[in-house]
Coordinates of N, CA and C and ligand atoms in Angstrom, one line a residue:
M1279 N 0.9 -1.2 0.0 CA 0.0 0.0 0.0 C 0.9 1.2 0.0
L1280 N 0.6 2.2 -0.9 CA 1.3 3.5 -0.9 C 0.5 4.6 -0.2
K1281 N 1.2 5.6 0.3 CA 0.5 6.7 1.0 C 0.9 8.0 0.3
M1282 N -0.1 8.8 0.1 CA 0.2 10.1 -0.6 C -0.4 11.2 0.4
R1283 N 0.4 12.3 0.5 CA 0.0 13.5 1.2 C -1.2 14.0 0.5
A1284 N -2.3 14.2 1.2 CA -3.6 14.7 0.6 C -4.4 15.4 1.7
E1285 N -5.5 16.0 1.2 CA -6.4 16.6 2.2 C -7.8 16.0 1.9
P1286 N -8.6 15.7 3.0 CA -8.4 16.1 4.4 C -7.4 15.3 5.1
Y1287 N -6.9 14.1 4.6 CA -5.9 13.3 5.3 C -5.2 12.4 4.2
D1288 N -4.2 11.8 4.6 CA -3.4 11.0 3.6 C -4.3 10.0 2.8
F1289 N -3.9 9.8 1.5 CA -4.7 8.9 0.6 C -3.8 7.7 0.4
E1290 N -4.4 6.5 0.9 CA -3.6 5.3 0.7 C -4.1 4.5 -0.5
F1291 N -3.2 4.0 -1.3 CA -3.7 3.3 -2.5 C -2.7 2.1 -2.9
D1292 N -3.3 1.0 -3.4 CA -2.6 -0.1 -3.9 C -2.5 0.2 -5.4
P1293 N -1.4 0.4 -6.0 CA -1.3 0.7 -7.4 C -2.1 -0.3 -8.3
K1294 N -2.1 -1.6 -7.9 CA -2.8 -2.6 -8.7 C -4.3 -2.5 -8.6
K1295 N -4.8 -1.7 -7.6 CA -6.3 -1.6 -7.5 C -6.7 -0.1 -7.7
T1296 N -5.8 0.6 -8.4 CA -6.0 2.1 -8.6 C -6.0 2.4 -10.1
A1297 N -6.8 3.3 -10.5 CA -6.9 3.7 -11.9 C -6.7 5.3 -12.0
L1298 N -6.0 5.7 -13.0 CA -5.9 7.1 -13.3 C -7.0 7.4 -14.3
V1299 N -7.9 8.4 -14.0 CA -9.0 8.7 -14.9 C -8.7 10.1 -15.5
M1300 N -8.5 10.2 -16.8 CA -8.2 11.4 -17.5 C -9.5 12.0 -18.1
I1301 N -10.0 13.0 -17.5 CA -11.3 13.5 -18.0 C -11.2 14.6 -19.1
D1302 N -11.7 14.3 -20.2 CA -12.1 15.2 -21.3 C -11.0 16.2 -21.7
F1303 N -9.7 15.7 -21.8 CA -8.7 16.6 -22.3 C -8.8 16.7 -23.8
Q1304 N -9.9 17.3 -24.3 CA -10.3 17.4 -25.7 C -10.0 18.8 -26.2
R1305 N -9.6 18.8 -27.5 CA -9.4 20.1 -28.2 C -10.6 21.0 -28.0
D1306 N -11.8 20.4 -28.0 CA -13.0 21.2 -27.9 C -13.1 22.0 -26.7
F1307 N -12.4 21.6 -25.6 CA -12.4 22.4 -24.4 C -11.2 23.3 -24.2
V1308 N -10.0 22.8 -24.6 CA -8.8 23.5 -24.3 C -8.2 24.4 -25.4
Y1309 N -8.8 24.3 -26.6 CA -8.3 25.2 -27.7 C -9.4 26.1 -28.1
P1310 N -9.1 27.3 -28.7 CA -10.1 28.2 -29.3 C -10.8 27.5 -30.5
G1311 N -12.0 27.9 -30.7 CA -12.7 27.4 -31.8 C -13.6 26.2 -31.5
G1312 N -13.6 25.7 -30.3 CA -14.3 24.5 -29.9 C -15.6 24.8 -29.0
F1313 N -16.1 23.8 -28.4 CA -17.3 23.9 -27.6 C -17.1 24.9 -26.4
G1314 N -16.0 24.8 -25.8 CA -15.7 25.7 -24.6 C -15.8 27.1 -25.0
E1315 N -15.1 27.5 -26.1 CA -15.2 28.9 -26.5 C -16.5 29.3 -27.0
S1316 N -17.3 28.3 -27.6 CA -18.6 28.7 -28.1 C -19.5 29.2 -27.0
L1317 N -19.2 28.8 -25.7 CA -20.0 29.3 -24.5 C -19.4 30.5 -23.9
G1318 N -18.4 31.1 -24.6 CA -17.9 32.4 -24.1 C -16.7 32.3 -23.2
N1319 N -16.1 31.1 -23.2 CA -15.0 30.9 -22.2 C -13.6 31.2 -22.8
D1320 N -12.6 31.6 -21.9 CA -11.2 31.7 -22.3 C -10.6 30.4 -22.2
T1321 N -10.3 29.7 -23.3 CA -9.8 28.3 -23.2 C -8.4 28.2 -22.7
S1322 N -7.6 29.3 -22.8 CA -6.2 29.3 -22.5 C -6.1 28.9 -21.0
L1323 N -7.1 29.2 -20.2 CA -7.0 28.9 -18.7 C -6.9 27.4 -18.5
L1324 N -7.4 26.6 -19.4 CA -7.4 25.1 -19.2 C -6.0 24.5 -19.5
L1325 N -5.2 25.2 -20.2 CA -3.8 24.7 -20.6 C -3.0 24.5 -19.3
A1326 N -3.3 25.2 -18.3 CA -2.5 25.2 -17.0 C -2.5 23.8 -16.5
A1327 N -3.5 22.9 -16.7 CA -3.5 21.6 -16.1 C -2.6 20.6 -16.9
L1328 N -2.2 20.9 -18.1 CA -1.6 19.9 -19.0 C -0.2 19.5 -18.5
P1329 N 0.7 20.4 -18.0 CA 2.1 19.9 -17.6 C 2.0 18.9 -16.5
A1330 N 1.2 19.2 -15.5 CA 1.1 18.2 -14.3 C 0.4 16.9 -14.8
A1331 N -0.6 17.1 -15.6 CA -1.4 15.9 -16.1 C -0.4 15.0 -16.9
E1332 N 0.4 15.6 -17.7 CA 1.4 14.8 -18.5 C 2.3 14.0 -17.5
E1333 N 2.8 14.7 -16.5 CA 3.7 14.0 -15.5 C 3.0 12.9 -14.8
V1334 N 1.8 13.1 -14.4 CA 1.0 12.1 -13.6 C 0.7 10.9 -14.6
L1335 N 0.4 11.2 -15.8 CA 0.1 10.1 -16.8 C 1.4 9.3 -17.0
K1336 N 2.5 10.0 -17.2 CA 3.8 9.2 -17.5 C 4.1 8.4 -16.3
A1337 N 3.9 8.9 -15.0 CA 4.3 8.2 -13.8 C 3.4 6.9 -13.7
C1338 N 2.1 7.1 -14.1 CA 1.2 5.9 -14.0 C 1.6 4.9 -15.0
R1339 N 1.9 5.3 -16.2 CA 2.3 4.4 -17.3 C 3.6 3.6 -16.8
D1340 N 4.6 4.3 -16.2 CA 5.8 3.7 -15.8 C 5.6 2.7 -14.6
S1341 N 4.6 3.0 -13.8 CA 4.3 2.2 -12.6 C 3.3 1.1 -12.8
G1342 N 2.8 1.0 -14.0 CA 1.8 0.0 -14.3 C 0.4 0.3 -13.8
I1343 N 0.1 1.5 -13.5 CA -1.2 1.9 -13.0 C -2.2 2.0 -14.2
F1344 N -3.3 1.4 -14.1 CA -4.3 1.4 -15.2 C -4.8 2.8 -15.5
V1345 N -4.8 3.1 -16.8 CA -5.2 4.5 -17.2 C -6.4 4.4 -18.1
I1346 N -7.4 5.2 -17.8 CA -8.6 5.3 -18.6 C -8.9 6.7 -19.0
H1347 N -9.4 7.0 -20.2 CA -9.6 8.4 -20.6 C -11.1 8.5 -20.9
T1348 N -11.6 9.8 -20.8 CA -13.0 10.0 -21.2 C -13.0 11.2 -22.3
R1349 N -14.1 11.2 -23.1 CA -14.4 12.3 -24.0 C -15.8 12.6 -23.9
E1350 N -16.2 13.8 -23.8 CA -17.6 14.2 -23.8 C -17.9 14.5 -25.3
G1351 N -19.1 13.9 -25.7 CA -19.5 14.2 -27.1 C -20.7 13.3 -27.5
H1352 N -21.0 13.5 -28.8 CA -22.3 12.9 -29.3 C -22.1 12.2 -30.6
R1353 N -23.1 11.3 -30.8 CA -23.2 10.6 -32.1 C -23.3 11.6 -33.3
A1354 N -22.9 11.2 -34.4 CA -22.9 12.1 -35.6 C -24.4 12.6 -35.9
D1355 N -25.3 11.7 -35.7 CA -26.7 12.1 -36.0 C -27.4 12.8 -34.8
L1356 N -26.6 13.1 -33.7 CA -27.1 13.8 -32.5 C -28.3 13.1 -31.8
S1357 N -28.4 11.8 -32.1 CA -29.6 11.2 -31.5 C -29.5 11.0 -30.0
D1358 N -28.3 11.2 -29.4 CA -28.1 11.1 -28.0 C -27.9 12.5 -27.3
L1359 N -28.3 13.6 -28.1 CA -28.1 14.9 -27.6 C -29.4 15.5 -27.1
P1360 N -29.6 15.7 -25.8 CA -30.9 16.2 -25.3 C -31.1 17.7 -25.8
R1361 N -32.3 18.0 -26.1 CA -32.7 19.4 -26.5 C -32.1 20.4 -25.5
A1362 N -32.2 20.1 -24.2 CA -31.8 21.1 -23.2 C -30.3 21.4 -23.4
K1363 N -29.5 20.3 -23.7 CA -28.1 20.6 -23.8 C -27.8 21.3 -25.1
Y1364 N -28.5 21.0 -26.1 CA -28.3 21.7 -27.4 C -28.6 23.2 -27.3
E1365 N -29.6 23.5 -26.6 CA -30.1 25.0 -26.5 C -29.3 25.7 -25.4
R1366 N -28.9 25.1 -24.4 CA -28.4 25.7 -23.2 C -27.2 26.6 -23.4
G1367 N -27.2 27.8 -22.9 CA -26.0 28.7 -22.9 C -26.1 29.7 -24.1
N1368 N -27.1 29.5 -25.0 CA -27.2 30.4 -26.1 C -25.9 30.5 -26.8
P1369 N -25.3 29.4 -27.2 CA -23.9 29.4 -27.7 C -23.8 30.1 -29.1
S1370 N -22.5 30.6 -29.4 CA -22.3 31.2 -30.7 C -22.5 30.2 -31.8
I1371 N -22.0 29.0 -31.7 CA -22.4 27.9 -32.6 C -22.8 26.7 -31.7
H1372 N -23.7 25.9 -32.3 CA -24.2 24.8 -31.5 C -23.4 23.5 -31.6
I1373 N -23.6 22.6 -30.7 CA -23.1 21.2 -30.8 C -23.6 20.6 -32.1
G1374 N -22.7 20.1 -32.9 CA -23.0 19.5 -34.2 C -22.8 20.4 -35.4
D1375 N -22.6 21.7 -35.1 CA -22.3 22.7 -36.2 C -20.9 22.6 -36.6
E1376 N -20.6 23.0 -37.8 CA -19.2 22.9 -38.3 C -18.4 24.1 -37.7
G1377 N -17.3 23.8 -37.1 CA -16.4 24.8 -36.6 C -15.0 24.7 -37.1
P1378 N -14.0 25.5 -36.7 CA -12.7 25.4 -37.2 C -12.0 24.0 -37.0
M1379 N -12.5 23.3 -36.0 CA -11.9 22.0 -35.7 C -12.9 20.8 -36.0
G1380 N -13.8 21.1 -36.9 CA -14.8 20.1 -37.3 C -16.1 20.3 -36.5
R1381 N -17.0 19.3 -36.6 CA -18.3 19.5 -35.9 C -18.1 19.5 -34.4
L1382 N -18.7 20.5 -33.8 CA -18.5 20.7 -32.4 C -19.0 19.5 -31.5
L1383 N -18.1 19.0 -30.7 CA -18.5 18.0 -29.7 C -19.1 16.7 -30.4
V1384 N -18.7 16.4 -31.6 CA -19.3 15.2 -32.3 C -18.1 14.2 -32.4
R1385 N -18.4 13.0 -32.0 CA -17.4 11.9 -32.1 C -16.9 11.8 -33.5
G1386 N -15.6 11.7 -33.6 CA -14.9 11.5 -34.9 C -14.4 12.8 -35.4
S1387 N -14.8 14.0 -34.9 CA -14.3 15.2 -35.4 C -12.9 15.5 -34.7
H1388 N -12.1 16.4 -35.3 CA -10.8 16.7 -34.8 C -10.9 17.3 -33.4
G1389 N -11.9 18.2 -33.2 CA -12.0 18.9 -32.0 C -12.5 18.0 -30.8
H1390 N -13.2 17.0 -31.2 CA -13.7 16.1 -30.1 C -12.6 15.2 -29.5
D1391 N -11.5 15.1 -30.2 CA -10.4 14.1 -29.8 C -9.5 14.8 -28.7
I1392 N -8.7 13.9 -28.2 CA -7.8 14.3 -27.0 C -6.5 14.9 -27.5
V1393 N -6.0 15.9 -26.8 CA -4.8 16.7 -27.2 C -3.6 15.7 -27.2
E1394 N -2.6 16.0 -28.0 CA -1.5 15.2 -28.2 C -0.7 14.9 -26.9
E1395 N -0.6 15.9 -26.0 CA 0.2 15.8 -24.8 C -0.2 14.6 -23.9
V1396 N -1.5 14.3 -23.9 CA -2.0 13.2 -23.0 C -2.7 12.2 -23.8
Y1397 N -2.4 12.0 -25.1 CA -3.1 11.1 -26.0 C -3.0 9.7 -25.5
P1398 N -4.2 9.0 -25.5 CA -4.2 7.5 -25.1 C -3.2 6.7 -25.9
I1399 N -2.7 5.7 -25.2 CA -1.9 4.7 -25.9 C -2.6 3.3 -25.8
E1400 N -2.0 2.3 -26.5 CA -2.7 1.0 -26.6 C -2.9 0.5 -25.1
G1401 N -4.0 -0.1 -24.9 CA -4.3 -0.6 -23.6 C -5.0 0.4 -22.6
E1402 N -5.2 1.6 -23.1 CA -5.9 2.6 -22.3 C -7.2 2.9 -22.9
P1403 N -8.3 2.3 -22.3 CA -9.6 2.5 -22.9 C -10.0 4.0 -22.9
V1404 N -10.8 4.3 -23.9 CA -11.4 5.7 -24.0 C -12.9 5.5 -23.9
V1405 N -13.5 6.2 -22.9 CA -14.9 6.1 -22.7 C -15.6 7.3 -23.3
D1406 N -16.4 7.1 -24.2 CA -17.2 8.3 -24.8 C -18.5 8.4 -24.0
K1407 N -18.7 9.7 -23.5 CA -19.8 9.9 -22.6 C -20.6 11.1 -23.2
P1408 N -22.0 10.9 -23.2 CA -22.8 12.0 -23.7 C -23.1 13.1 -22.7
G1409 N -22.8 12.8 -21.4 CA -23.0 13.8 -20.3 C -21.8 14.3 -19.7
K1410 N -21.9 14.9 -18.5 CA -20.8 15.5 -17.8 C -20.1 14.4 -17.0
G1411 N -20.9 13.5 -16.4 CA -20.3 12.4 -15.6 C -19.7 11.3 -16.4
A1412 N -18.6 10.7 -15.9 CA -18.0 9.6 -16.6 C -18.8 8.3 -16.5
F1413 N -19.7 8.2 -15.6 CA -20.4 7.0 -15.4 C -21.8 6.9 -16.0
Y1414 N -22.4 8.1 -16.3 CA -23.7 8.2 -16.9 C -23.7 7.7 -18.3
A1415 N -24.5 6.7 -18.6 CA -24.7 6.1 -20.0 C -23.4 5.7 -20.6
T1416 N -22.5 5.1 -19.7 CA -21.2 4.6 -20.2 C -20.9 3.2 -19.6
D1417 N -19.8 2.6 -20.0 CA -19.4 1.3 -19.4 C -18.2 1.5 -18.4
M1418 N -18.0 2.7 -18.0 CA -16.9 3.1 -17.0 C -16.9 2.1 -15.8
D1419 N -18.1 2.0 -15.2 CA -18.1 1.2 -13.9 C -17.8 -0.2 -14.2
T1420 N -18.3 -0.8 -15.3 CA -18.1 -2.2 -15.7 C -16.6 -2.4 -15.9
I1421 N -15.9 -1.5 -16.6 CA -14.5 -1.6 -16.9 C -13.7 -1.6 -15.6
L1422 N -14.0 -0.6 -14.8 CA -13.3 -0.5 -13.5 C -13.5 -1.8 -12.6
K1423 N -14.7 -2.2 -12.6 CA -15.0 -3.4 -11.7 C -14.3 -4.6 -12.3
M1424 N -14.3 -4.8 -13.6 CA -13.6 -6.0 -14.2 C -12.1 -5.9 -13.9
K1425 N -11.5 -4.8 -13.7 CA -10.1 -4.6 -13.4 C -9.8 -4.7 -11.9
G1426 N -10.9 -4.8 -11.1 CA -10.7 -4.8 -9.7 C -10.2 -3.5 -9.1
I1427 N -10.6 -2.4 -9.7 CA -10.2 -1.1 -9.3 C -11.1 -0.6 -8.1
E1428 N -10.4 0.0 -7.1 CA -11.1 0.5 -5.9 C -10.9 2.0 -5.7
K1429 N -9.7 2.5 -6.2 CA -9.3 3.9 -5.9 C -9.1 4.5 -7.3
L1430 N -9.4 5.8 -7.3 CA -9.3 6.6 -8.6 C -8.5 7.9 -8.4
I1431 N -7.6 8.1 -9.3 CA -6.9 9.4 -9.3 C -7.4 10.2 -10.5
F1432 N -7.9 11.4 -10.3 CA -8.5 12.2 -11.3 C -7.6 13.4 -11.8
C1433 N -7.5 13.5 -13.1 CA -6.9 14.7 -13.8 C -8.0 15.1 -14.8
G1434 N -7.9 16.3 -15.3 CA -8.8 16.7 -16.4 C -9.5 18.0 -16.3
V1435 N -10.4 18.2 -17.3 CA -11.1 19.5 -17.4 C -12.6 19.2 -17.6
T1436 N -13.5 20.1 -17.1 CA -13.1 21.2 -16.2 C -13.4 20.8 -14.8
T1437 N -12.7 21.4 -13.8 CA -12.8 20.9 -12.4 C -14.2 20.8 -11.9
E1438 N -15.0 21.9 -12.1 CA -16.3 21.9 -11.4 C -17.4 21.3 -12.2
V1439 N -17.1 21.0 -13.5 CA -18.1 20.4 -14.3 C -17.9 18.9 -14.4
C1440 N -17.1 18.5 -15.5 CA -17.0 17.0 -15.7 C -16.1 16.3 -14.7
V1441 N -15.1 17.0 -14.1 CA -14.3 16.3 -13.1 C -15.2 16.1 -11.8
Q1442 N -15.8 17.2 -11.4 CA -16.5 17.0 -10.1 C -17.7 16.1 -10.3
T1443 N -18.4 16.2 -11.4 CA -19.6 15.3 -11.6 C -19.1 13.9 -11.5
S1444 N -18.0 13.6 -12.2 CA -17.5 12.2 -12.2 C -17.0 11.8 -10.8
V1445 N -16.4 12.6 -10.0 CA -16.0 12.3 -8.7 C -17.2 12.0 -7.8
R1446 N -18.3 12.7 -8.0 CA -19.5 12.5 -7.2 C -20.1 11.1 -7.6
E1447 N -20.1 10.9 -8.9 CA -20.7 9.6 -9.4 C -19.8 8.4 -8.9
A1448 N -18.5 8.6 -8.9 CA -17.6 7.6 -8.4 C -17.8 7.3 -6.9
N1449 N -18.0 8.4 -6.1 CA -18.3 8.3 -4.7 C -19.5 7.4 -4.4
D1450 N -20.6 7.7 -5.2 CA -21.8 7.0 -5.0 C -21.7 5.5 -5.4
R1451 N -20.7 5.2 -6.2 CA -20.5 3.8 -6.6 C -19.5 3.1 -5.8
G1452 N -19.0 3.8 -4.7 CA -18.1 3.1 -3.7 C -16.6 3.2 -4.0
Y1453 N -16.2 4.1 -4.9 CA -14.8 4.3 -5.1 C -14.3 5.4 -4.2
D1454 N -13.0 5.3 -3.9 CA -12.3 6.4 -3.2 C -11.6 7.2 -4.3
A1455 N -11.9 8.5 -4.4 CA -11.3 9.3 -5.5 C -10.4 10.4 -4.9
C1456 N -9.3 10.6 -5.6 CA -8.4 11.7 -5.2 C -8.1 12.6 -6.4
V1457 N -8.4 13.9 -6.3 CA -8.2 14.8 -7.4 C -6.9 15.5 -7.3
I1458 N -6.1 15.5 -8.4 CA -4.8 16.1 -8.5 C -5.0 17.6 -8.8
S1459 N -4.8 18.5 -7.8 CA -5.3 19.9 -8.0 C -4.6 20.6 -9.1
D1460 N -3.3 20.4 -9.4 CA -2.6 21.1 -10.5 C -2.8 20.4 -11.8
A1461 N -3.5 19.3 -11.8 CA -3.7 18.6 -13.1 C -5.2 18.7 -13.5
V1462 N -5.9 19.6 -12.9 CA -7.3 19.9 -13.3 C -7.4 21.4 -13.4
A1463 N -8.3 21.8 -14.3 CA -8.4 23.3 -14.5 C -9.9 23.7 -14.8
S1464 N -10.1 25.0 -14.6 CA -11.5 25.5 -14.8 C -11.3 26.8 -15.6
Y1465 N -12.4 27.2 -16.3 CA -12.4 28.5 -17.0 C -12.6 29.6 -16.0
F1466 N -12.9 29.3 -14.7 CA -13.1 30.2 -13.6 C -12.2 29.9 -12.4
P1467 N -11.2 30.8 -12.2 CA -10.3 30.5 -11.1 C -11.0 30.3 -9.7
E1468 N -12.1 31.0 -9.5 CA -12.8 30.9 -8.3 C -13.5 29.5 -8.2
F1469 N -14.0 29.1 -9.3 CA -14.7 27.7 -9.3 C -13.7 26.6 -9.1
Q1470 N -12.5 26.8 -9.6 CA -11.4 25.8 -9.4 C -11.2 25.6 -7.9
R1471 N -11.0 26.8 -7.2 CA -10.8 26.7 -5.7 C -11.9 26.1 -5.0
V1472 N -13.1 26.6 -5.3 CA -14.3 26.1 -4.5 C -14.6 24.7 -4.8
A1473 N -14.5 24.3 -6.1 CA -14.8 22.9 -6.4 C -13.9 21.9 -5.6
L1474 N -12.6 22.3 -5.5 CA -11.7 21.4 -4.7 C -12.1 21.4 -3.3
E1475 N -12.4 22.6 -2.7 CA -12.8 22.7 -1.3 C -14.0 21.8 -1.1
M1476 N -15.0 21.8 -2.0 CA -16.2 21.0 -1.8 C -15.9 19.5 -1.7
I1477 N -15.0 19.1 -2.5 CA -14.7 17.6 -2.5 C -14.1 17.2 -1.2
K1478 N -13.2 18.0 -0.6 CA -12.5 17.5 0.5 C -13.1 18.0 1.9
A1479 N -14.2 18.8 1.8 CA -14.8 19.3 3.0 C -15.5 18.1 3.8
Q1480 N -15.8 18.4 5.0 CA -16.6 17.4 5.9 C -15.9 16.0 5.9
G1481 N -14.6 16.1 6.1 CA -13.8 14.8 6.2 C -13.6 14.1 4.9
G1482 N -13.8 14.8 3.8 CA -13.7 14.2 2.4 C -15.1 13.6 2.0
I1483 N -16.0 14.5 1.9 CA -17.4 14.1 1.6 C -17.5 13.4 0.3
F1484 N -16.8 13.9 -0.7 CA -16.7 13.2 -2.0 C -15.4 12.5 -2.3
G1485 N -14.3 12.9 -1.6 CA -13.0 12.4 -1.8 C -11.9 13.2 -1.3
W1486 N -10.7 13.0 -1.9 CA -9.5 13.7 -1.4 C -9.0 14.6 -2.5
V1487 N -8.1 15.6 -2.1 CA -7.4 16.5 -3.0 C -6.0 16.4 -2.7
S1488 N -5.1 16.2 -3.7 CA -3.7 16.2 -3.5 C -3.1 17.0 -4.7
D1489 N -1.8 16.8 -5.0 CA -1.2 17.5 -6.1 C -0.2 16.6 -6.8
S1490 N 0.3 17.0 -7.9 CA 1.2 16.1 -8.7 C 2.5 15.8 -8.0
T1491 N 3.0 16.8 -7.2 CA 4.2 16.5 -6.5 C 4.1 15.4 -5.5
A1492 N 3.0 15.4 -4.7 CA 2.7 14.4 -3.7 C 2.5 13.1 -4.4
F1493 N 1.8 13.1 -5.5 CA 1.6 11.8 -6.2 C 2.9 11.2 -6.7
L1494 N 3.7 12.0 -7.3 CA 5.0 11.5 -7.8 C 5.9 11.0 -6.7
Q1495 N 5.8 11.7 -5.6 CA 6.6 11.3 -4.4 C 6.1 9.9 -3.9
A1496 N 4.8 9.8 -3.8 CA 4.2 8.5 -3.4 C 4.7 7.3 -4.2
L1497 N 4.8 7.6 -5.5 CA 5.3 6.5 -6.5 C 6.8 6.4 -6.5
G1498 N 7.5 7.3 -5.8 CA 9.0 7.2 -5.8 C 9.6 7.8 -7.0
K1499 N 8.9 8.7 -7.7 CA 9.4 9.4 -8.9 C 9.9 10.8 -8.6
P1500 N 10.9 11.2 -9.4 CA 11.4 12.6 -9.2 C 10.3 13.6 -9.4
A1501 N 10.3 14.7 -8.7 CA 9.4 15.8 -8.8 C 9.5 16.5 -10.2
M1502 N 8.5 17.1 -10.7 CA 8.5 17.9 -11.9 C 9.4 19.1 -11.7
A1503 N 10.2 19.5 -12.7 CA 11.1 20.7 -12.6 C 10.2 21.9 -12.2
G1504 N 10.7 22.6 -11.2 CA 10.0 23.8 -10.8 C 8.8 23.6 -9.8
A1505 N 8.6 22.3 -9.5 CA 7.4 22.0 -8.6 C 7.7 22.4 -7.2
Q1506 N 6.7 22.8 -6.4 CA 6.8 23.1 -5.0 C 6.8 21.7 -4.2
A1507 N 7.7 21.5 -3.3 CA 7.6 20.3 -2.5 C 6.5 20.4 -1.4
Ligands
C5J367 C1 -18.0 21.1 -19.8 C2 -16.4 19.4 -19.2 N1 -17.4 22.0 -19.1 N2 -15.7 18.5 -19.7 N3 -17.5 19.9 -19.9 O1 -19.0 21.4 -20.4 O2 -16.2 19.9 -18.1

């Protein structure tokens, strides 16, 4: 069993029963011209999570920790897109419309896919989800159960939307989740702070919060250049 410095208290995990969950590192959220920008967001804020997420991903691959990725998006015929989600936010262009990176949030388009820095490799399942949570209308729970996974490490975007929704879903399904604070990001700095506070409040009501430095330390890996100990 390994132990990682975390809040509200240390997070213990057996690497064989732990999965890294990489939430929605898609061009549609982190680059201009995608779904995130269509809702009026400054996408550059999300790039802050990538260096730490890359390090955490590399450390998990080196340590044999199971890695699973998610992508938010819809079928090409939009048959799984609720009207409410299509209309919500009065966007500049809608889900399914043609944008600079292809059809917005549609599976198979360039914008819907994962950025190169954290692109999945062979043996890392990619779960396509129509909603914000990684468990809703997906086989995420089945895959994790088949692998004997009990603990989850979360990286991804955005902190208060798809990451937090997935952490809550994981909590209700009996998993222990720890969010890596510098490997998640929000379009709203205040929401980043508060979303993490909410997870670890009340003795860890939804889970734990740690950072990439503590995670790398727990795995016996060197810290990222310039990281705070
Ligand atoms: C959003 C997500 N923000 N991946 N999706 O709509 O957080």
